[in-house]
Every structure is written in C-alpha cells, then in structure tokens.
Amino acid sequence: MKEKSHIAKEHYDISTTDGMKVWQRAVKRIADITCSLAGILLLSPLIAAIALLIKRQHNGNVLFRQERIGRGGKPFTIYKFRTMSTMIEDSVPQLVATCDSTNSTPLEIFLRSHHLDELPQLWNVLRGDMSLVGPRPERKYFIDMIMQQDARYELLYKIRPGLTSEATLYNGYTDTMEKMLKRLSMDLHYMNTRTLRLDTSILIKTAIKIITGKKF
C-alpha cells in the first residue's frame, strides 16, 4: 500500500492538483470565517430551538461528536445534532447509518432529511477544521478501506474538507465502496479544478436543494 501511495504522490503533486492560487485560498478562508460566523449569529435562534427540542426528548445527548480526518491527515472532532441512537455503531462503523422510525424520533428524522443536523458544523468551519466547500471528511476506518483500492485519497489531505461538495450534490450518501471510490474521483477533480466561482456555484446549488427539500 505504501508503494501505491508513493506513486500517487508522484503523479499528483499539489502544485498541479490544486486549482486555486494562493490568493484564492486566502479569500476562501476569509469567506469561510465570515460566512460561518454570520451563519452562527443569524441562525442562533434556530440552533437554540433545535437543541432545546432534542434536549426535551430525554433520549440522548443533543450533539453527536465523531472523529474525522482533515487537512494534513490530522483528526478533528466533527459536530452534528444527534439524529439517531448512540448505540447504532457499537460494533462496526457503518458507511451510512439509516435514520428511521426504528432508531430515531420524527424530529430527528426531519432534521436529518433536511440536513439541519449539520448546522453545528459551522463551528468546525469557523475553527478551521473544515471549509464551506470541500470533500466531505471521512473516518480513518473507511479511509483505510479506500486506500486499499485507491491510494490517491492521501491527496485530499492537502485541502480542508467541507460542508458540501460536488460529490455531495451528485453522488449522494456513500453507502457502498463503489460510491466511495466514485466520490474520491469527483473530489480529486474538484481539487484540480476548484475556483472561487465553482465554490459559489456549489453553495448556491446546495442551498436550493435544501430549501426545496430535494434529497441528495
């Protein structure tokens, strides 16, 4: 596996794979800070209301915390509103834990289906763990599985993971290895061609899907 990783790095040097110039990356980070801070402040009543409703259910913690791998291959804690039983992954990590009536309340299903459970990740963006747009962060368990098939995953360590991405919009939840590998190819293409204009387009399309209730 190390040999495959070495070959991947030779063919995908960051100088030729990151479509953004240094000044664009600086603008992107400023936009992340500004938008995430504004989002936290403007949506604070909604965030507080969701937290209170979950708390009043008396069936678990308000927030769900999980370790993900970010830029530089460093782990960080991702935050979400809890939308299912904390017992779901007691044995083996699951690609996509199904949120339904067997393990979630109607409120939790609503939050998950409308992606409102991801609002706490604005804090991750503000901290610098994530960006508004970028490859979705994955767990080490599944990264190791992907690396056995395609060592190029390491290249994604060069950029911050994001709240949304092209793969999120067009590949949906990655519930199979085939979809995970397809997502990797899409994420690498994004990294190679990303621009501020593309990021803006992805954010707008994501917002439209959320507002119109379309699943992705």
Short mmCIF file of C-alpha atoms in Angstrom, two decimals:
data_model
loop_
_atom_site.label_atom_id
_atom_site.label_comp_id
_atom_site.label_asym_id
_atom_site.label_seq_id
_atom_site.Cartn_x
_atom_site.Cartn_y
_atom_site.Cartn_z
CA MET A 1 0.00 0.00 0.00
CA LYS A 2 2.90 2.36 0.70
CA GLU A 3 4.22 1.82 -2.82
CA LYS A 4 0.84 2.74 -4.34
CA SER A 5 0.72 5.87 -2.18
CA HIS A 6 4.20 6.90 -3.35
CA ILE A 7 3.19 6.52 -7.00
CA ALA A 8 0.08 8.59 -6.41
CA LYS A 9 2.07 11.47 -4.93
CA GLU A 10 4.47 11.46 -7.89
CA HIS A 11 1.61 11.88 -10.36
CA TYR A 12 -0.48 14.31 -8.32
CA ASP A 13 1.85 16.91 -6.86
CA ILE A 14 -0.09 19.65 -5.04
CA SER A 15 1.34 22.33 -7.33
CA THR A 16 -0.50 20.75 -10.25
CA THR A 17 -3.60 19.43 -8.47
CA ASP A 18 -4.87 22.44 -6.53
CA GLY A 19 -6.80 24.64 -8.93
CA MET A 20 -6.74 27.59 -6.54
CA LYS A 21 -3.88 30.05 -6.36
CA VAL A 22 -2.53 31.21 -3.01
CA TRP A 23 -4.58 34.43 -3.01
CA GLN A 24 -7.74 32.49 -3.86
CA ARG A 25 -7.17 30.14 -0.94
CA ALA A 26 -6.76 33.17 1.32
CA VAL A 27 -10.03 34.66 0.07
CA LYS A 28 -11.72 31.29 0.52
CA ARG A 29 -10.62 31.13 4.16
CA ILE A 30 -11.78 34.70 4.81
CA ALA A 31 -15.15 33.81 3.25
CA ASP A 32 -15.34 30.67 5.43
CA ILE A 33 -14.77 32.70 8.60
CA THR A 34 -17.17 35.46 7.60
CA CYS A 35 -19.98 33.19 6.41
CA SER A 36 -19.73 30.68 9.26
CA LEU A 37 -19.70 33.43 11.90
CA ALA A 38 -22.63 35.18 10.22
CA GLY A 39 -24.45 31.87 9.94
CA ILE A 40 -23.96 31.07 13.62
CA LEU A 41 -25.20 34.52 14.66
CA LEU A 42 -28.17 34.69 12.27
CA LEU A 43 -29.24 31.10 12.83
CA SER A 44 -28.63 31.09 16.59
CA PRO A 45 -32.39 31.19 17.37
CA LEU A 46 -32.96 28.14 15.13
CA ILE A 47 -29.90 26.35 16.51
CA ALA A 48 -31.06 27.02 20.08
CA ALA A 49 -34.60 25.86 19.30
CA ILE A 50 -33.37 22.60 17.75
CA ALA A 51 -31.07 21.98 20.72
CA LEU A 52 -33.95 22.58 23.15
CA LEU A 53 -36.31 20.26 21.27
CA ILE A 54 -33.72 17.47 21.21
CA LYS A 55 -32.97 18.03 24.89
CA ARG A 56 -36.66 17.77 25.80
CA GLN A 57 -36.86 14.32 24.23
CA HIS A 58 -34.68 12.97 27.06
CA ASN A 59 -33.28 10.20 24.87
CA GLY A 60 -29.62 11.15 24.49
CA ASN A 61 -27.11 13.93 24.05
CA VAL A 62 -28.01 16.99 21.99
CA LEU A 63 -24.78 16.87 19.99
CA PHE A 64 -23.21 13.95 18.18
CA ARG A 65 -19.41 14.01 18.12
CA GLN A 66 -17.24 11.87 15.89
CA GLU A 67 -13.58 11.85 14.92
CA ARG A 68 -12.91 12.59 11.26
CA ILE A 69 -9.68 13.12 9.32
CA GLY A 70 -8.98 16.59 7.97
CA ARG A 71 -6.28 18.59 6.26
CA GLY A 72 -2.80 17.20 6.73
CA GLY A 73 -4.27 13.85 7.75
CA LYS A 74 -4.97 15.24 11.23
CA PRO A 75 -8.01 14.06 13.18
CA PHE A 76 -10.62 16.52 14.42
CA THR A 77 -14.00 16.27 16.11
CA ILE A 78 -16.97 16.91 13.86
CA TYR A 79 -20.22 18.14 15.42
CA LYS A 80 -23.80 17.39 14.43
CA PHE A 81 -27.18 17.40 16.11
CA ARG A 82 -27.82 13.82 17.20
CA THR A 83 -30.44 12.19 14.98
CA MET A 84 -30.27 8.55 15.99
CA SER A 85 -29.47 6.20 18.82
CA THR A 86 -25.91 6.34 20.12
CA MET A 87 -25.99 2.52 20.13
CA ILE A 88 -26.10 2.29 16.32
CA GLU A 89 -22.36 1.78 15.88
CA ASP A 90 -21.47 -0.19 18.98
CA SER A 91 -19.90 -2.97 16.91
CA VAL A 92 -18.59 -1.94 13.46
CA PRO A 93 -18.67 1.54 11.84
CA GLN A 94 -21.32 1.89 9.16
CA LEU A 95 -20.99 3.77 5.88
CA VAL A 96 -24.42 5.33 6.31
CA ALA A 97 -26.43 4.69 9.45
CA THR A 98 -30.09 4.70 8.44
CA CYS A 99 -32.18 7.28 10.24
CA ASP A 100 -35.71 5.85 10.51
CA SER A 101 -38.50 5.10 12.96
CA THR A 102 -36.58 2.16 14.42
CA ASN A 103 -33.82 4.34 15.87
CA SER A 104 -34.98 7.97 15.54
CA THR A 105 -37.86 10.21 16.56
CA PRO A 106 -39.92 12.17 13.99
CA LEU A 107 -37.98 15.31 14.96
CA GLU A 108 -34.64 13.59 14.36
CA ILE A 109 -35.78 12.18 11.01
CA PHE A 110 -36.89 15.68 9.96
CA LEU A 111 -33.55 17.21 10.95
CA ARG A 112 -31.60 14.53 9.07
CA SER A 113 -33.72 14.66 5.90
CA HIS A 114 -33.40 18.47 5.69
CA HIS A 115 -29.68 18.47 6.65
CA LEU A 116 -30.40 20.68 9.67
CA ASP A 117 -28.44 18.22 11.80
CA GLU A 118 -25.26 19.60 10.19
CA LEU A 119 -25.72 23.19 11.42
CA PRO A 120 -23.20 22.69 14.30
CA GLN A 121 -20.53 22.14 11.64
CA LEU A 122 -20.50 25.90 11.14
CA TRP A 123 -18.37 25.83 14.29
CA ASN A 124 -15.98 23.40 12.57
CA VAL A 125 -15.71 25.84 9.65
CA LEU A 126 -15.08 28.80 11.95
CA ARG A 127 -12.36 26.85 13.80
CA GLY A 128 -10.64 25.95 10.55
CA ASP A 129 -11.29 22.20 10.75
CA MET A 130 -13.44 22.47 7.64
CA SER A 131 -14.38 24.78 4.79
CA LEU A 132 -17.83 25.58 3.43
CA VAL A 133 -16.94 23.69 0.24
CA GLY A 134 -14.61 20.73 0.03
CA PRO A 135 -14.53 16.92 0.14
CA ARG A 136 -16.66 15.54 2.94
CA PRO A 137 -14.41 14.40 5.83
CA GLU A 138 -14.22 10.67 6.37
CA ARG A 139 -13.36 8.39 9.27
CA LYS A 140 -9.98 6.67 9.44
CA TYR A 141 -11.68 3.26 9.36
CA PHE A 142 -13.12 3.90 5.90
CA ILE A 143 -10.11 5.85 4.64
CA ASP A 144 -8.01 2.74 5.23
CA MET A 145 -10.52 0.71 3.21
CA ILE A 146 -10.46 3.23 0.36
CA MET A 147 -6.66 3.39 0.39
CA GLN A 148 -6.52 -0.34 -0.25
CA GLN A 149 -8.39 0.32 -3.52
CA ASP A 150 -7.02 3.74 -4.46
CA ALA A 151 -4.07 5.33 -2.64
CA ARG A 152 -4.81 8.75 -4.15
CA TYR A 153 -7.04 9.50 -1.17
CA GLU A 154 -3.95 10.92 0.56
CA LEU A 155 -4.01 13.80 -1.90
CA LEU A 156 -7.20 15.12 -0.32
CA TYR A 157 -5.19 15.80 2.85
CA LYS A 158 -3.84 18.85 1.02
CA ILE A 159 -7.12 20.75 1.38
CA ARG A 160 -9.72 21.28 4.06
CA PRO A 161 -12.77 19.02 3.99
CA GLY A 162 -16.09 20.79 3.55
CA LEU A 163 -19.74 21.05 4.49
CA THR A 164 -20.76 20.36 0.90
CA SER A 165 -19.18 19.38 -2.39
CA GLU A 166 -19.91 18.34 -5.95
CA ALA A 167 -19.85 14.74 -4.80
CA THR A 168 -22.39 15.55 -2.08
CA LEU A 169 -24.72 17.04 -4.67
CA TYR A 170 -24.36 14.42 -7.39
CA ASN A 171 -23.19 11.23 -5.65
CA GLY A 172 -25.36 11.38 -2.53
CA TYR A 173 -24.65 9.35 0.58
CA THR A 174 -21.77 6.93 0.07
CA ASP A 175 -23.32 3.67 1.20
CA THR A 176 -21.12 1.37 -0.92
CA MET A 177 -17.42 1.10 -1.71
CA GLU A 178 -18.21 1.77 -5.37
CA LYS A 179 -19.78 5.11 -4.45
CA MET A 180 -16.87 5.92 -2.15
CA LEU A 181 -14.40 5.42 -4.99
CA LYS A 182 -16.59 7.48 -7.31
CA ARG A 183 -16.70 10.23 -4.66
CA LEU A 184 -12.91 10.13 -4.45
CA SER A 185 -12.59 10.68 -8.21
CA MET A 186 -15.07 13.56 -8.03
CA ASP A 187 -13.24 15.12 -5.06
CA LEU A 188 -9.88 14.89 -6.84
CA HIS A 189 -11.42 16.52 -9.91
CA TYR A 190 -12.80 19.28 -7.69
CA MET A 191 -9.39 19.88 -6.13
CA ASN A 192 -7.79 20.04 -9.57
CA THR A 193 -10.33 22.50 -11.00
CA ARG A 194 -11.65 24.41 -7.98
CA THR A 195 -12.14 28.15 -8.17
CA LEU A 196 -13.98 30.70 -6.07
CA ARG A 197 -16.67 30.78 -8.75
CA LEU A 198 -17.10 27.00 -8.58
CA ASP A 199 -17.36 27.12 -4.78
CA THR A 200 -20.06 29.78 -5.03
CA SER A 201 -21.97 27.66 -7.55
CA ILE A 202 -21.80 24.60 -5.29
CA LEU A 203 -23.06 26.60 -2.30
CA ILE A 204 -25.98 28.03 -4.29
CA LYS A 205 -26.98 24.60 -5.63
CA THR A 206 -26.76 23.13 -2.13
CA ALA A 207 -28.91 25.90 -0.68
CA ILE A 208 -31.52 25.45 -3.42
CA LYS A 209 -31.73 21.72 -2.77
CA ILE A 210 -32.12 22.25 0.97
CA ILE A 211 -34.77 24.97 0.58
CA THR A 212 -36.76 22.98 -1.99
CA GLY A 213 -36.50 19.80 0.08
CA LYS A 214 -34.72 17.78 -2.60
CA LYS A 215 -32.72 14.86 -1.27
CA PHE A 216 -29.03 14.49 -2.01
#
